[in-house]
Amino acid sequence: MYILIGFSNYLDSAEIQSVRPYDSARLLNDVRLRLNNSDPLRKVMIHDCSMNRPKNSIIICKDGVYYLSNKTVGYIVKQLNGATPEDDKAKDK
């Protein structure tokens, strides 16, 4: 099952390892270090799916790729539990 993570970007739910809030200082530091690190062995691929909107969550996949999303953790978890975006009347931003 593919889930919407923001602005026509979808991920296979079987590939998702964890979903974390973007306000976690440890994760923010990890993303910053991986973006700025010149060591190719320590770099990971980071996809920004927020279209320059405020980032609310980081989705970490089993292959180590990070996805930055404007969707909240709760919204993504609802989708992982089988809810469709149309089920949420108060569309999560």
Short mmCIF file of C-alpha atoms in Angstrom, two decimals:
data_model
loop_
_atom_site.label_atom_id
_atom_site.label_comp_id
_atom_site.label_asym_id
_atom_site.label_seq_id
_atom_site.Cartn_x
_atom_site.Cartn_y
_atom_site.Cartn_z
CA MET A 1 0.00 0.00 0.00
CA TYR A 2 1.33 3.41 -0.93
CA ILE A 3 0.75 6.37 1.36
CA LEU A 4 0.75 10.08 0.61
CA ILE A 5 3.61 11.93 2.29
CA GLY A 6 3.06 15.30 0.66
CA PHE A 7 2.48 17.02 -2.67
CA SER A 8 1.98 13.96 -4.90
CA ASN A 9 4.82 12.05 -3.24
CA TYR A 10 3.99 8.50 -2.18
CA LEU A 11 5.92 5.81 -0.31
CA ASP A 12 5.37 2.08 -0.03
CA SER A 13 4.26 1.48 3.56
CA ALA A 14 6.27 -1.76 3.67
CA GLU A 15 9.49 0.26 3.20
CA ILE A 16 8.89 2.63 6.13
CA GLN A 17 10.96 1.89 9.21
CA SER A 18 9.90 4.83 11.39
CA VAL A 19 8.16 8.19 11.39
CA ARG A 20 9.48 10.89 13.69
CA PRO A 21 8.49 14.49 14.41
CA TYR A 22 10.76 17.00 12.71
CA ASP A 23 11.21 18.95 15.94
CA SER A 24 13.42 16.27 17.49
CA ALA A 25 16.78 17.95 18.10
CA ARG A 26 18.66 14.68 17.65
CA LEU A 27 17.10 14.02 14.23
CA LEU A 28 17.60 17.61 13.09
CA ASN A 29 21.25 17.38 14.05
CA ASP A 30 21.56 14.02 12.27
CA VAL A 31 20.03 15.44 9.07
CA ARG A 32 22.26 18.52 9.25
CA LEU A 33 25.40 16.42 9.77
CA ARG A 34 24.54 14.07 6.92
CA LEU A 35 23.84 16.96 4.55
CA ASN A 36 27.09 18.76 5.40
CA ASN A 37 29.40 15.78 5.84
CA SER A 38 31.97 15.41 3.08
CA ASP A 39 32.58 11.73 3.90
CA PRO A 40 30.64 9.79 1.21
CA LEU A 41 30.25 6.77 3.50
CA ARG A 42 28.34 8.84 6.10
CA LYS A 43 25.99 10.57 3.67
CA VAL A 44 22.42 9.40 3.18
CA MET A 45 19.87 10.38 0.61
CA ILE A 46 17.39 12.94 1.91
CA HIS A 47 14.31 13.82 -0.12
CA ASP A 48 12.45 17.00 0.77
CA CYS A 49 8.79 16.34 -0.08
CA SER A 50 7.50 19.45 1.71
CA MET A 51 7.77 21.80 -1.29
CA ASN A 52 9.41 24.44 0.94
CA ARG A 53 6.48 24.35 3.38
CA PRO A 54 7.10 23.86 7.12
CA LYS A 55 8.44 20.37 7.75
CA ASN A 56 6.51 18.36 10.32
CA SER A 57 7.93 14.85 10.08
CA ILE A 58 10.86 12.74 8.98
CA ILE A 59 10.15 9.36 7.45
CA ILE A 60 13.04 6.91 7.68
CA CYS A 61 12.95 3.97 5.27
CA LYS A 62 14.54 0.56 5.69
CA ASP A 63 17.20 1.41 3.11
CA GLY A 64 18.28 4.44 5.18
CA VAL A 65 16.74 7.11 2.96
CA TYR A 66 15.13 10.06 4.79
CA TYR A 67 12.00 11.82 3.54
CA LEU A 68 11.07 15.23 4.93
CA SER A 69 7.30 15.78 4.89
CA ASN A 70 4.91 18.60 5.61
CA LYS A 71 2.41 16.03 6.94
CA THR A 72 2.24 15.43 10.67
CA VAL A 73 3.25 12.16 12.28
CA GLY A 74 -0.39 11.54 13.22
CA TYR A 75 -1.56 11.96 9.63
CA ILE A 76 1.04 9.50 8.33
CA VAL A 77 0.29 6.97 11.08
CA LYS A 78 -3.44 7.15 10.24
CA GLN A 79 -2.58 6.25 6.65
CA LEU A 80 -0.31 3.42 7.79
CA ASN A 81 -3.22 2.06 9.84
CA GLY A 82 -5.44 1.95 6.77
CA ALA A 83 -7.21 5.32 6.74
CA THR A 84 -7.38 7.14 3.44
CA PRO A 85 -6.64 10.87 3.18
CA GLU A 86 -10.30 11.41 2.29
CA ASP A 87 -11.31 9.89 5.66
CA ASP A 88 -9.71 12.83 7.46
CA LYS A 89 -12.17 15.70 7.14
CA ALA A 90 -9.81 18.18 8.86
CA LYS A 91 -7.14 17.78 6.19
CA ASP A 92 -3.78 17.69 7.91
CA LYS A 93 -1.42 20.38 6.66
#
